[in-house]
Coordinates of C-alpha atoms and ligand atoms in Angstrom, one line a residue:
X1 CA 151.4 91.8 71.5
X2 CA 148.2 92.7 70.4
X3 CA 146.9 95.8 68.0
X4 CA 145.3 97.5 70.9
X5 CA 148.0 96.7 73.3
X6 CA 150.6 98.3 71.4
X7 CA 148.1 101.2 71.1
X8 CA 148.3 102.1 74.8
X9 CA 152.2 101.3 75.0
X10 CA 152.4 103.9 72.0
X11 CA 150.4 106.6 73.8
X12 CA 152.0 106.1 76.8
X13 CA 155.3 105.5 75.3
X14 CA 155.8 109.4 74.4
X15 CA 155.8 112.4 76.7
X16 CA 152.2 113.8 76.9
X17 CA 152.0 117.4 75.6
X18 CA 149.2 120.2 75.7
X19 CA 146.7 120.2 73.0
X20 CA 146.3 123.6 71.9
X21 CA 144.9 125.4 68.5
X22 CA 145.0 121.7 67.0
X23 CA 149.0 121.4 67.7
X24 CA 151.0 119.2 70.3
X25 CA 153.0 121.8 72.3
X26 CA 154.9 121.5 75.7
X27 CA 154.4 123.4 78.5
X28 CA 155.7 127.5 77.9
X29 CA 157.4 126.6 81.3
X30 CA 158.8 123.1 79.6
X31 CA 157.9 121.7 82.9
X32 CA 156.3 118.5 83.4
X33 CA 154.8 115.6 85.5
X34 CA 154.1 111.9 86.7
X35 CA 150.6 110.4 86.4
X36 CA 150.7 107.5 88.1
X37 CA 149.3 103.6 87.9
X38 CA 147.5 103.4 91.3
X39 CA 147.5 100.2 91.5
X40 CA 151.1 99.5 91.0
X41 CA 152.2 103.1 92.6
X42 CA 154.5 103.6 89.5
X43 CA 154.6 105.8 86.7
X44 CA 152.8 105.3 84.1
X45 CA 153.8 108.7 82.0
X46 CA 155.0 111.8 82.0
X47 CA 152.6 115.5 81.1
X48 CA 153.2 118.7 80.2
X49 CA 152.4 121.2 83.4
X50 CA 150.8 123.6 81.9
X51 CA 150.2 127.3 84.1
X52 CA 148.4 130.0 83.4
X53 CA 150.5 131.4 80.3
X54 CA 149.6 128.0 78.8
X55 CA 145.9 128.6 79.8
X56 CA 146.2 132.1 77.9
X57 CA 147.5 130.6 75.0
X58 CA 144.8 127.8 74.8
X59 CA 141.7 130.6 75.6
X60 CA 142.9 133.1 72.9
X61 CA 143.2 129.9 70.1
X62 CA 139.7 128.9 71.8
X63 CA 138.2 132.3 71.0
X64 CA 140.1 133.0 67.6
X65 CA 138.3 129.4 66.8
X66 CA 135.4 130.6 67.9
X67 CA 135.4 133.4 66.0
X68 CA 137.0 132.4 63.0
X69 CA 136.4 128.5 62.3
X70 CA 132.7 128.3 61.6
X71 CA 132.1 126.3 64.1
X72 CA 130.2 128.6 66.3
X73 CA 128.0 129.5 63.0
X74 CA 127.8 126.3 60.6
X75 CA 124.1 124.4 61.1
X76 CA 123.8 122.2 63.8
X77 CA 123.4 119.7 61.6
X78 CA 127.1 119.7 60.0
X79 CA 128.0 120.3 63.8
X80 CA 126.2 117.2 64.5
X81 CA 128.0 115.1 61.9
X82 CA 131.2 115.7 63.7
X83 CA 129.9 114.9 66.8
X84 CA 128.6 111.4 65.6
X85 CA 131.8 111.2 64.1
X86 CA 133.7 111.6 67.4
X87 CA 131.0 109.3 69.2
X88 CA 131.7 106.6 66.7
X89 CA 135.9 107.0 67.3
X90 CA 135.0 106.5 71.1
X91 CA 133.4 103.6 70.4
X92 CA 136.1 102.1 67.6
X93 CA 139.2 102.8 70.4
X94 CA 136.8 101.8 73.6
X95 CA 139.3 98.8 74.4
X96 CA 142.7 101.9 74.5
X97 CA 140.0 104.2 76.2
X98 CA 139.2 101.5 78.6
X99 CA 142.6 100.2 79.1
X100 CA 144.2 103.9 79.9
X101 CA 140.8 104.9 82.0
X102 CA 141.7 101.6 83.7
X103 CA 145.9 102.4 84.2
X104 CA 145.2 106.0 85.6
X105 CA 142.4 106.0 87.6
X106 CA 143.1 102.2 88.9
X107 CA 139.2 101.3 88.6
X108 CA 138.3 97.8 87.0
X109 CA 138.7 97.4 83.6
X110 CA 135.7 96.1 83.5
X111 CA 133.8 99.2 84.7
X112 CA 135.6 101.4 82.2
X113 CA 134.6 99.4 79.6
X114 CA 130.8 98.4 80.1
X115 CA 130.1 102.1 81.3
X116 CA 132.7 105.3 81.4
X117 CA 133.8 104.9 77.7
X118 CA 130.0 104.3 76.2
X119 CA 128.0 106.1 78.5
X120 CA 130.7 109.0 77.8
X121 CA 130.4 108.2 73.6
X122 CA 126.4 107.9 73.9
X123 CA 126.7 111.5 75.7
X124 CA 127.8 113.0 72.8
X125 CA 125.4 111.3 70.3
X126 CA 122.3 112.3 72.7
X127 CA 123.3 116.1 72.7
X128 CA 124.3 116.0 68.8
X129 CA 120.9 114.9 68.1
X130 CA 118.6 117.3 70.3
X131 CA 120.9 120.3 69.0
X132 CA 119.9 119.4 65.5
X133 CA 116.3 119.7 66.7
X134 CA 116.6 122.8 69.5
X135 CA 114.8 125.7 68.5
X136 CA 117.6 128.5 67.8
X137 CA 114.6 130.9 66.9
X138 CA 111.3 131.5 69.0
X139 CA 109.1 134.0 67.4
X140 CA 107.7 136.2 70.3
X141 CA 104.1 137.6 69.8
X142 CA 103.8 141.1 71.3
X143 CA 101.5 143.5 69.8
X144 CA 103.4 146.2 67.5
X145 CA 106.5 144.3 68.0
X146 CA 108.5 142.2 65.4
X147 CA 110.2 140.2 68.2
X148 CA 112.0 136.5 68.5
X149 CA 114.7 134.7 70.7
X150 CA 117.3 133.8 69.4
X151 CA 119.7 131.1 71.3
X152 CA 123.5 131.6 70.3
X153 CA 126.7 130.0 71.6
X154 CA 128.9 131.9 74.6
X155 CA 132.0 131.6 73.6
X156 CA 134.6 129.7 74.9
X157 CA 133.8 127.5 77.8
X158 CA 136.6 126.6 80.2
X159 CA 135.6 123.0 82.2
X160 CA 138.0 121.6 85.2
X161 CA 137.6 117.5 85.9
X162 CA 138.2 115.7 88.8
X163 CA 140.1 112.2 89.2
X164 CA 137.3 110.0 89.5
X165 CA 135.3 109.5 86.2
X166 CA 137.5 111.0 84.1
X167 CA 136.0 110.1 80.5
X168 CA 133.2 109.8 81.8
X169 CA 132.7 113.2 83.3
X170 CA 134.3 115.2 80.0
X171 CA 132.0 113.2 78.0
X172 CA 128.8 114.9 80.1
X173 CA 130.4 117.9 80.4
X174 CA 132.0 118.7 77.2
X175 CA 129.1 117.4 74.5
X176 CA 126.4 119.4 75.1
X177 CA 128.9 122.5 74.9
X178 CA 130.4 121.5 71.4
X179 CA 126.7 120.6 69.9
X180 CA 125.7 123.8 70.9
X181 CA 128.5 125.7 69.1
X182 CA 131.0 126.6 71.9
X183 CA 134.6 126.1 71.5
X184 CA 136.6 125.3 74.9
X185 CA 139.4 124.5 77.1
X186 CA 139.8 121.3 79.2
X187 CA 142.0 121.1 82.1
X188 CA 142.1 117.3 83.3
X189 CA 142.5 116.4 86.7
X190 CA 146.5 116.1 87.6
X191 CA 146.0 112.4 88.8
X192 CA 144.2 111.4 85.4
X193 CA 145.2 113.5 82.4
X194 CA 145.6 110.3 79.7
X195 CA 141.9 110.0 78.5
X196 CA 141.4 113.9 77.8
X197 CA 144.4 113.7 76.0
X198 CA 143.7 110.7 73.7
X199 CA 140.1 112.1 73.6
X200 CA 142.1 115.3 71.7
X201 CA 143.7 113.0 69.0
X202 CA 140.4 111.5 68.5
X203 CA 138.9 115.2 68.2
X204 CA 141.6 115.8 65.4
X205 CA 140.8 112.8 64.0
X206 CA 137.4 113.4 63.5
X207 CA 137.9 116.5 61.6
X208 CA 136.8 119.1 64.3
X209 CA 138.7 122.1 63.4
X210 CA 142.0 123.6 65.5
X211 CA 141.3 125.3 68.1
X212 CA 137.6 124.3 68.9
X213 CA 139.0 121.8 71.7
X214 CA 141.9 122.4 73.6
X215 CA 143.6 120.6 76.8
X216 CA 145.6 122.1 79.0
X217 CA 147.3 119.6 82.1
X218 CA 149.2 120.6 85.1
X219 CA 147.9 121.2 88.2
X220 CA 144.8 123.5 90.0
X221 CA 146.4 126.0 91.9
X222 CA 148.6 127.0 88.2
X223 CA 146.3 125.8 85.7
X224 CA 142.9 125.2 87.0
X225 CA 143.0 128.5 88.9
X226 CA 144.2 130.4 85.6
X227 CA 141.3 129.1 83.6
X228 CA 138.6 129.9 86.2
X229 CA 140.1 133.3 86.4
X230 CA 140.6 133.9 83.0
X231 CA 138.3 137.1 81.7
X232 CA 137.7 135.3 78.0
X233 CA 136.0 132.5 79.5
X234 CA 132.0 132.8 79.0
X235 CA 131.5 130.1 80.7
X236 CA 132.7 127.7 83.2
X237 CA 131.7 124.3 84.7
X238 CA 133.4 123.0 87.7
X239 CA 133.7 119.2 89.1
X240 CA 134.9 118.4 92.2
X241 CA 135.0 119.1 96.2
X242 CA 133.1 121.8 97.8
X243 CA 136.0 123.9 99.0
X244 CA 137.8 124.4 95.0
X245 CA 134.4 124.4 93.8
X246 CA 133.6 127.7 96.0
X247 CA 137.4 129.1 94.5
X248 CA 135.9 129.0 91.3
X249 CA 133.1 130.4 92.0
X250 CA 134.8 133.2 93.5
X251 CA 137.1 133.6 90.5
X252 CA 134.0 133.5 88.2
X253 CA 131.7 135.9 90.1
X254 CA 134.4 138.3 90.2
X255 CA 134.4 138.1 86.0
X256 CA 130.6 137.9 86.2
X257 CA 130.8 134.6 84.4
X258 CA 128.2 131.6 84.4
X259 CA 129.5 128.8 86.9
X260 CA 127.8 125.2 87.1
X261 CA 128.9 123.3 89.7
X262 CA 129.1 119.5 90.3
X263 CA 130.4 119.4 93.7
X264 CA 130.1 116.2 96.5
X265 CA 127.8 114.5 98.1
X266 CA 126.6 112.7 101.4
X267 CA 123.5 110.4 99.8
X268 CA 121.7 108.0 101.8
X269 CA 119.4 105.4 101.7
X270 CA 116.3 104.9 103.3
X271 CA 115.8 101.6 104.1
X272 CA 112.2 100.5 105.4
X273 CA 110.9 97.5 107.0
X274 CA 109.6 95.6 103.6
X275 CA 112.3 95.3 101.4
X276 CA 113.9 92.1 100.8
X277 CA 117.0 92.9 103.1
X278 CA 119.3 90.5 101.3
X279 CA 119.2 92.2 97.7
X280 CA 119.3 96.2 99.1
X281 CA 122.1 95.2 101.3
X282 CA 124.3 93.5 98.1
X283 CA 122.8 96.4 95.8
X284 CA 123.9 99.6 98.8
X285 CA 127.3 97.7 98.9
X286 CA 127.8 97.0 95.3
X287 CA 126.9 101.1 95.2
X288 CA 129.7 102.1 98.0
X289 CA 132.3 100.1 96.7
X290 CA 131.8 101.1 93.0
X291 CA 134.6 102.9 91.6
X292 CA 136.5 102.2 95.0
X293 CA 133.6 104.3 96.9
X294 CA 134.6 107.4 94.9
X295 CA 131.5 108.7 93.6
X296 CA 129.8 111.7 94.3
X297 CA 126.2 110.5 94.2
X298 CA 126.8 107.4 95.8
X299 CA 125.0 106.2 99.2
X300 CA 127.3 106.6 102.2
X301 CA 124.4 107.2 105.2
X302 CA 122.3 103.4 105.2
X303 CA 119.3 104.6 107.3
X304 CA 117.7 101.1 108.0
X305 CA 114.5 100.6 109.6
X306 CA 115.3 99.4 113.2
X307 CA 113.0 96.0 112.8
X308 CA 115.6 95.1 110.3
X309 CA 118.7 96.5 110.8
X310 CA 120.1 93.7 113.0
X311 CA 119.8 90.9 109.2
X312 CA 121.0 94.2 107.3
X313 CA 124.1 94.7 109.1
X314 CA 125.1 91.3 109.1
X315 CA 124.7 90.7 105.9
X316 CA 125.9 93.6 104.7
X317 CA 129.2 93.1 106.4
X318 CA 129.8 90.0 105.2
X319 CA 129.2 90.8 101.3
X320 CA 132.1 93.4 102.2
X321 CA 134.3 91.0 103.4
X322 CA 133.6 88.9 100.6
X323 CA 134.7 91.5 98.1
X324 CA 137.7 91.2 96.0
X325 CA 139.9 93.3 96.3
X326 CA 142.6 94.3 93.2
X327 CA 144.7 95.4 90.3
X328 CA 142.3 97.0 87.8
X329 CA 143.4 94.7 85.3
X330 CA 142.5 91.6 87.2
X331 CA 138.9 90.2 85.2
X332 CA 137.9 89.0 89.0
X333 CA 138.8 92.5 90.4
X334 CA 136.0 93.8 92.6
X335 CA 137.3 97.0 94.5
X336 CA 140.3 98.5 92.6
X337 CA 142.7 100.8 94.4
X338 CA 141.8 104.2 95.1
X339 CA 143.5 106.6 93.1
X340 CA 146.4 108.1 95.1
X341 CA 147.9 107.9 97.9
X342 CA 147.1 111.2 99.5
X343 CA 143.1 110.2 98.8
X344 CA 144.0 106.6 101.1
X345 CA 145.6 108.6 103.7
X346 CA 142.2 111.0 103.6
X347 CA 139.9 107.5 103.5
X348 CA 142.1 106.0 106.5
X349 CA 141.8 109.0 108.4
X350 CA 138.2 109.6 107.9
X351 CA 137.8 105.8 109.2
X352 CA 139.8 105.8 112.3
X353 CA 138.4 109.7 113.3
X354 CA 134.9 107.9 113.1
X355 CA 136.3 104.8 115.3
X356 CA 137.7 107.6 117.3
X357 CA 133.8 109.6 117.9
X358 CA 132.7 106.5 119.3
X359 CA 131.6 104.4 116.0
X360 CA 130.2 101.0 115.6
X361 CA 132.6 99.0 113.8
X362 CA 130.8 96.2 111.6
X363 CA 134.1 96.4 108.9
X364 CA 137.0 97.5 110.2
X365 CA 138.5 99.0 106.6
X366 CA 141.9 100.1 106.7
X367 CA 144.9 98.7 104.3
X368 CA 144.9 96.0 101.8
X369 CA 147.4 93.9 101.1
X370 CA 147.5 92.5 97.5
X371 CA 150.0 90.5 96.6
X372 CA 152.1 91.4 94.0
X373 CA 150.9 94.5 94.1
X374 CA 152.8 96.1 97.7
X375 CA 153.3 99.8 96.6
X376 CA 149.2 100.3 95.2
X377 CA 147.0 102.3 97.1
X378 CA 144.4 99.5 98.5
X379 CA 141.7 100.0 100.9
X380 CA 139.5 97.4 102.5
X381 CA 135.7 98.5 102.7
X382 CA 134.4 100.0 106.1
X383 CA 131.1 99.4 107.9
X384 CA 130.5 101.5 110.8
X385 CA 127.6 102.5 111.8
X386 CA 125.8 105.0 115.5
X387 CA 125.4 108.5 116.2
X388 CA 124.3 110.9 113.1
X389 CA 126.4 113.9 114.4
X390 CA 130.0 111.0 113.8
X391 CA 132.2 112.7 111.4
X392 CA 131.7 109.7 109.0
X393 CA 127.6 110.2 109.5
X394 CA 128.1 113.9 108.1
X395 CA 131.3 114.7 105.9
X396 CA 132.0 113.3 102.3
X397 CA 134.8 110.5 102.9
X398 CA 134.9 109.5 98.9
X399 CA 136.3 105.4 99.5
X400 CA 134.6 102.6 100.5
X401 CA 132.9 103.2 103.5
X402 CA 129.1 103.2 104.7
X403 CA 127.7 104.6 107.6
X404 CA 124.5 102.4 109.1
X405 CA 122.0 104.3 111.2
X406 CA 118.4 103.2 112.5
X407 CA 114.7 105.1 112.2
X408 CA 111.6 104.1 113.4
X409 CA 109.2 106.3 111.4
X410 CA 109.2 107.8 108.4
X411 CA 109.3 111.2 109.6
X412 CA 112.6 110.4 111.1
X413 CA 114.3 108.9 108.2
X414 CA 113.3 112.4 106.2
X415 CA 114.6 114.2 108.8
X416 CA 118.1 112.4 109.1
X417 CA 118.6 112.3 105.2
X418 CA 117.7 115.6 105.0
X419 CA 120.6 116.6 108.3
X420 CA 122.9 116.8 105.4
X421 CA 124.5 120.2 103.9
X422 CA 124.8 117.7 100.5
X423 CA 122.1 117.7 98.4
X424 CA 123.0 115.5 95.4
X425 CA 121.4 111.9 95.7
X426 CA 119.8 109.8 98.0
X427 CA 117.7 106.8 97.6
X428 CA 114.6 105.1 98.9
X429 CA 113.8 101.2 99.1
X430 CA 110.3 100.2 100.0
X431 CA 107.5 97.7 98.3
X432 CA 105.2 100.2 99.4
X433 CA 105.5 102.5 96.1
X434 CA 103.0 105.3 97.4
X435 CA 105.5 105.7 100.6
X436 CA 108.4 105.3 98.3
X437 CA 107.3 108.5 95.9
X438 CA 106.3 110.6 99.1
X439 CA 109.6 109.8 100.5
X440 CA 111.1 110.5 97.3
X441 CA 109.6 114.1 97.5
X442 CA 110.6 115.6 100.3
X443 CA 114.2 114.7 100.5
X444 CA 116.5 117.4 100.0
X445 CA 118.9 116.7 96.8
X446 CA 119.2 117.2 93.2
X447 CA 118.0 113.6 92.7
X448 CA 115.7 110.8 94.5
X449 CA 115.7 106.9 93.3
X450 CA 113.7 104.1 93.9
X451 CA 114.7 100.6 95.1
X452 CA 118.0 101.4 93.2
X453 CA 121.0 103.7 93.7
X454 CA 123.5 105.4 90.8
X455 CA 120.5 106.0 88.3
X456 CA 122.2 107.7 84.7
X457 CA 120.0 107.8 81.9
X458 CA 120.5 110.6 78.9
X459 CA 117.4 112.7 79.3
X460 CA 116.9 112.7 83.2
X461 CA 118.7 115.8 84.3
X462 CA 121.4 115.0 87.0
X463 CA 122.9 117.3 89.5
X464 CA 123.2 118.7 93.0
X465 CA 121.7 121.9 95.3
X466 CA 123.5 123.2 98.5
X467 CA 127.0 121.7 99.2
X468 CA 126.3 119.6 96.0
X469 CA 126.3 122.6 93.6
X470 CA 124.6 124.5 91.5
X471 CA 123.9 126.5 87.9
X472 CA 122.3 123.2 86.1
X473 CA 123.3 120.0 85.9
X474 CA 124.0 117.5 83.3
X475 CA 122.4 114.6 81.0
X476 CA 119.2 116.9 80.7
X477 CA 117.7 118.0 77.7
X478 CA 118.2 121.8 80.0
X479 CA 121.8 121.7 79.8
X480 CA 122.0 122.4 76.2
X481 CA 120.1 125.7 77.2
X482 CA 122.8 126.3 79.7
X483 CA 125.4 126.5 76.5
X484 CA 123.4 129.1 74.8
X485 CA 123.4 133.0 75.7
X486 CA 119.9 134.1 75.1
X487 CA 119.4 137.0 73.0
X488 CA 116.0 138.9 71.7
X489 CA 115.9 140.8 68.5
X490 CA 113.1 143.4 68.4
X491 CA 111.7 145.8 65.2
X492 CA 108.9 147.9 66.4
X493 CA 106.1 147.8 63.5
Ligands
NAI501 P1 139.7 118.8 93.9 O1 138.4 119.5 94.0 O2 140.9 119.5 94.5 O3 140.1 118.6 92.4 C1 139.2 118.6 91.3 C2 139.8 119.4 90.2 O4 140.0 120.8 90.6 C3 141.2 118.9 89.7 O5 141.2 119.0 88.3 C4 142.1 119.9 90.3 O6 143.3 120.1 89.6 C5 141.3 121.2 90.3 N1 141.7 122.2 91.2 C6 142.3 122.1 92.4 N2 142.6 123.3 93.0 C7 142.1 124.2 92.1 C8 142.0 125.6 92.1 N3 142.5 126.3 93.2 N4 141.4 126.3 91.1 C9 140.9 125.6 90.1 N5 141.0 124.2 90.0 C10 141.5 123.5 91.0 O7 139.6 117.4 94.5 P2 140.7 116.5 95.2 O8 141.6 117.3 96.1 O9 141.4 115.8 94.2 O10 139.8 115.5 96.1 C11 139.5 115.9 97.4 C12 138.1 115.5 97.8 O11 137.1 116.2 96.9 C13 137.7 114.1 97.6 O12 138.2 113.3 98.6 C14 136.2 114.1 97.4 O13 135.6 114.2 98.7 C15 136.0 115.4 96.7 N6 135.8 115.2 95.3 C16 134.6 115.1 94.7 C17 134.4 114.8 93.4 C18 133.1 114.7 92.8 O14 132.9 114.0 91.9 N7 132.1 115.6 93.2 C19 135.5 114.4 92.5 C20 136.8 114.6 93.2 C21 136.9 114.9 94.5
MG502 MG1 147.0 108.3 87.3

C-alpha cells in the first residue's frame, strides 16, 4: 500500500464528525449517515448529521471567531499568507483530494485531479492576492466633508454546496470570503461531505485559527434550512436547483440577509453552417457528458443549422456510443456514474417523458451495465432531438443527455436560446467571428462562449440571471466586493 493510499483508507477509516470552533465533535443529536461510492453503490463512510442545534453551535463559534480571533482585523497581507498556505496544502494532498473527490462523487479520477482540486487550490491563491491589493479605504472628495469608504468584512457567511463539484465549488465559493476577512459555516452536500471535511483538517493545518471555518453535514431540510435561516448569518451563498435555491431566498429575505445564488441551467449551443461539424460535435459531447452531464453551465439544447444537422447528428451519436462508460477509478473511464440513485431515476425519467412528448431518438440512453460493477448508478448518454416546447428541450435534466434542434436564420437560433427561463451559459460556434460576437450579445445568460463550451478562468466573472440565479457570481475580481459591507465615515470640516 502506498503513502497516499493509506491516506484515504485512514480518512475514511474513522467516523466523520462536524468541524466546529477548530474541534472534531459529533452531531448534538449523535446521529449519523452513509455517503456512498456511486460507482460501487456501497458505503464508503459514515457522517455526523448535524441539525439546526449543530448549525447554532457552529454560527455562534463563527461569530465569537469573528469577533475575537483577529482574523476579521489582521492585514490582508497576514491573511493572505494563510491562504497561500492552505493553497499550497491542496496542492501537496491533490492525489487524497482527488482520490475522495473521485470515491464520493463517482466522476473520473482523472477529472478530479487535472481540474476540481487545482482549479479549487488556484481559487484561493487568486483571491488571496487581489485582497492584498483591494482598496479597503477610498477617500471621497466632497466639498466641506472629510469623507472615505471604507470596505469591512460581514460577518459570518453561511455557504450550502451541492453534489456535483464539490471541491471545486467550496473552493470558488469559500476563498474570496476568507481573503476578505469573513469567518463561516459550510454545510456540504449530503451525497459528498468527504472533501469539505478533509479541506477542515487542511484549514487546521494551515494554522487558520478555530472557529474561522466550520463544517457542519447532515442533510438540507435539518441543516441546510437551519443555516439559511439562521439570524447571525450576514451573508449567504447558495448552490444548487432552482426550487431550494428560492427556500433560501425566502429564509434570507425574511432576515434581510445578502443571498447569491448559483442555481441551474438549460445552455445551448448555436451551431451555424461553417463550423467544422466533426470537432463541435466531439467538443458539445465531450461538454454533456463531462462530469456524467451534471453541470450547471453545460450545453444541453444543440441548436444546429439545418444545412448541417443531418452530418452533426450522425456523428454526434456515434461519438456517444463510443464513450466509455465506468468506475471512476478506471484510467480509460469516460462517463462515470452519476452520483445517486435517486439523481438516475430523475435522468431516466427525464429521458423516457421526452421519448414519451414525441422525441427523436438518435441515443437511446437508459442503464448501463458495467461489469463488475452491477449495484453503481450508470447511465448511457441520450441524443434526442424535435420540438422546443419537449420537456427535455426546456427543463434542466442534469445527466448525460442533449437535445438537437434545427434554425434556419440567425434570428431564430437567438430566439430559441433565448425560450429558456435559464440564463447561465450558452455557446456560439461560427468562423464568422463578427456573427459569432453579435450572437454572443444578445443571448440571455450570465455567460456567452465562443467556439468552446465550459470556459473557467480566475478573473472572468461567472454566474447566472433568471432561473440561473442571482446577487453576483463567482471567479470575478467583483465577488470580493460582495464579501465586504460597505461603510462611509464622514467629519464635516
Ligand atoms: P438540491 O438543490 O436539493 O441540493 C443542493 C444543496 O442544498 C445540498 O447541500 C442540499 O442538502 C441542500 N438543501 C436541500 N434542501 C434544502 C433546504 N430546504 N434548505 C437549505 N438547503 C437545502 O439539489 P438535489 O436535490 O441534490 O438535485 C436536484 C436537481 O437540482 C438536480 O437534478 C439538478 O437539476 C439541480 N442541481 C443543480 C446544481 C447546480 O450546480 N446548479 C447542483 C445540484 C443540483
Ligand atoms: Mg458519496
Amino acid at each position: 500500500m502506498n503513502v497516499q493510499t493509506s491516506d484515504v483508507n485512514r480518512f475514511l477509516s474513522t467516523s466523520k464528525c462536524l468541524y466546529i470552533g477548530g474541534d472534531w465533535v459529533p452531531a448534538a443529536s449523535g446521529k449519523t449517515f452513509d455517503t456512498l461510492d456511486p460507482g460501487k453503490g456501497t458505503r464508503l463512510a459514515s457522517v455526523a448529521a448535524g441539525d439546526g442545534s449543530d448549525v447554532d453551535r457552529a454560527v455562534q463559534a463563527a461569530r465569537r471567531s469573528f469577533r475575537e480571533s483577529g482574523w476579521a482585523t489582521m492585514p490582508a497581507n497576514d491573511r493572505a499568507v494563510y491562504l497561500h498556505r492552505l493553497a499550497d496544502l491542496i496542492d501537496k494532498n491533490a492525489s487524497v483530494l482527488s482520490d475522495l473527490e473521485s470515491l464520493d462523487v463517482g466522476k473520473p479520477r482523472s477529472q478530479a485531479s487535472s481540474f476540481d482540486i487545482p482549479h479549487s487550490a488556484k481559487t484561493f491563491r487568486y483571491y488571496a492576492d487581489l485582497s492584498v491589493t483591494a482598496r479597503r479605504r477610498d477617500p471621497i472628495p466632497v466639498a466641506g466633508l472629510e469623507a472615505r469608504s471604507v470596505r469591512l468584512p460581514h460577518g459570518v457567511c453561511g455557504f450550502i454546496f451541492p453534489w456535483n463539484f464539490p471541491f471545486l465549488l467550496l473552493g470558488w465559493g469559500v476563498a474570496p470570503a476568507l481573503a476578505a476577512g469573513n469567518t463561516i459555516v459550510v454545510k456540504p452536500a449530503e451525497d459528498t461531505p468527504l472533501s469539505a471535511l478533509y479541506f477542515a483538517e487542511l484549514a487546521e493545518e494551515a494554522g487558520i485559527p478555530p472557529g474561522v471555518v466550520n463544517i457542519v453535514t447532515g442533510f438540507g431540510e435539518t441543516a441546510g434550512a437551519s443555516l439559511a435561516s439562521h439570524p447571525l448569518i450576514q451573508c449567504m451563498s447558495f448552490t444548487g436547483s432552482p426550487e431550494i435555491g428560492r427556500r433560501v431566498a425566502e429564509s434570507c429575505g425574511r432576515n434581510l440577509v445578502p443571498t447569491k445564488l448559483e442555481l441551474g441551467g438549460k445552455g445551448a449551443a448555436i451551431l451555424f453552417e461553417d463550423v467544422s461539424v466533426e470537432s463541435a460535435a466531439d467538443a458539445l459531447v465531450g461538454a454533456v457528458t463531462l462530469n456524467a452531464g451534471q453541470v450547471c453551465c453545460t450545453a444541453t439544447r444543440w441548436l444546429v443549422h439545418e444545412s448541417i444537422a443531418a452530418r452533426f447528428i450522425e456523428h454526434a451519436a456515434s461519438q456517444m456510443e463510443g464513450m466509455k462508460i465506468g468506475y471512476g477509478g478506471d484510467t480509460r473511464t469516460q462517463i462515470g456514474p452519476v452520483v445517486s440513485d435517486k439523481q438516475r431515476k430523475r435522468v431516466l425519467g427525464y429521458v423516457t417523458k421526452g421519448v414519451a412528448e414525441g422525441a427523436k431518438v438518435y441515443q437511446p440512453g437508459g442503464v448501463a451495465q458495467v461489469s463488475e460493477y452491477s449495484e453503481g448508478f450508470y447511465v448511457k448518454p441520450a441524443l434526442l432531438g424535435g420540438s422546443p416546447d419537449n420537456v427535455c428541450a426546456r427543463e434542466e435534466v442534469f445527466g448525460p443527455v442533449a437535445y438537437v434542434m434545427t434554425f434556419k436564420s440567425e434570428a431564430e437560433a437567438v430566439d430559441l436560446t433565448n425560450r429558456s427561463h435559464y440564463g447561465l451559459a450558452n455557446s456560439v460556434w461560427s468562423q464568422d467571428l463578427d456573427r459569432a460576437n453579435r450572437v454572443a450579445e444578445q443571448l440571455v445568460a450570465g455567460n456567452s462562449w465562443i467556439n468552446a463550451h465550459n470556459v473557467f478562468a480566475h478573473g472572468v466573472p461567472y454566474g447566472g440571471c433568471n432561473l440561473s440565479g442571482c446577487g453576483g457570481g463567482v471567479l470575478g475580481p467583483d465577488t470580493l466586493e460582495d464579501y465586504y459591507r460597505k461603510q462611509s465615515v464622514v467629519r464635516p470640516l
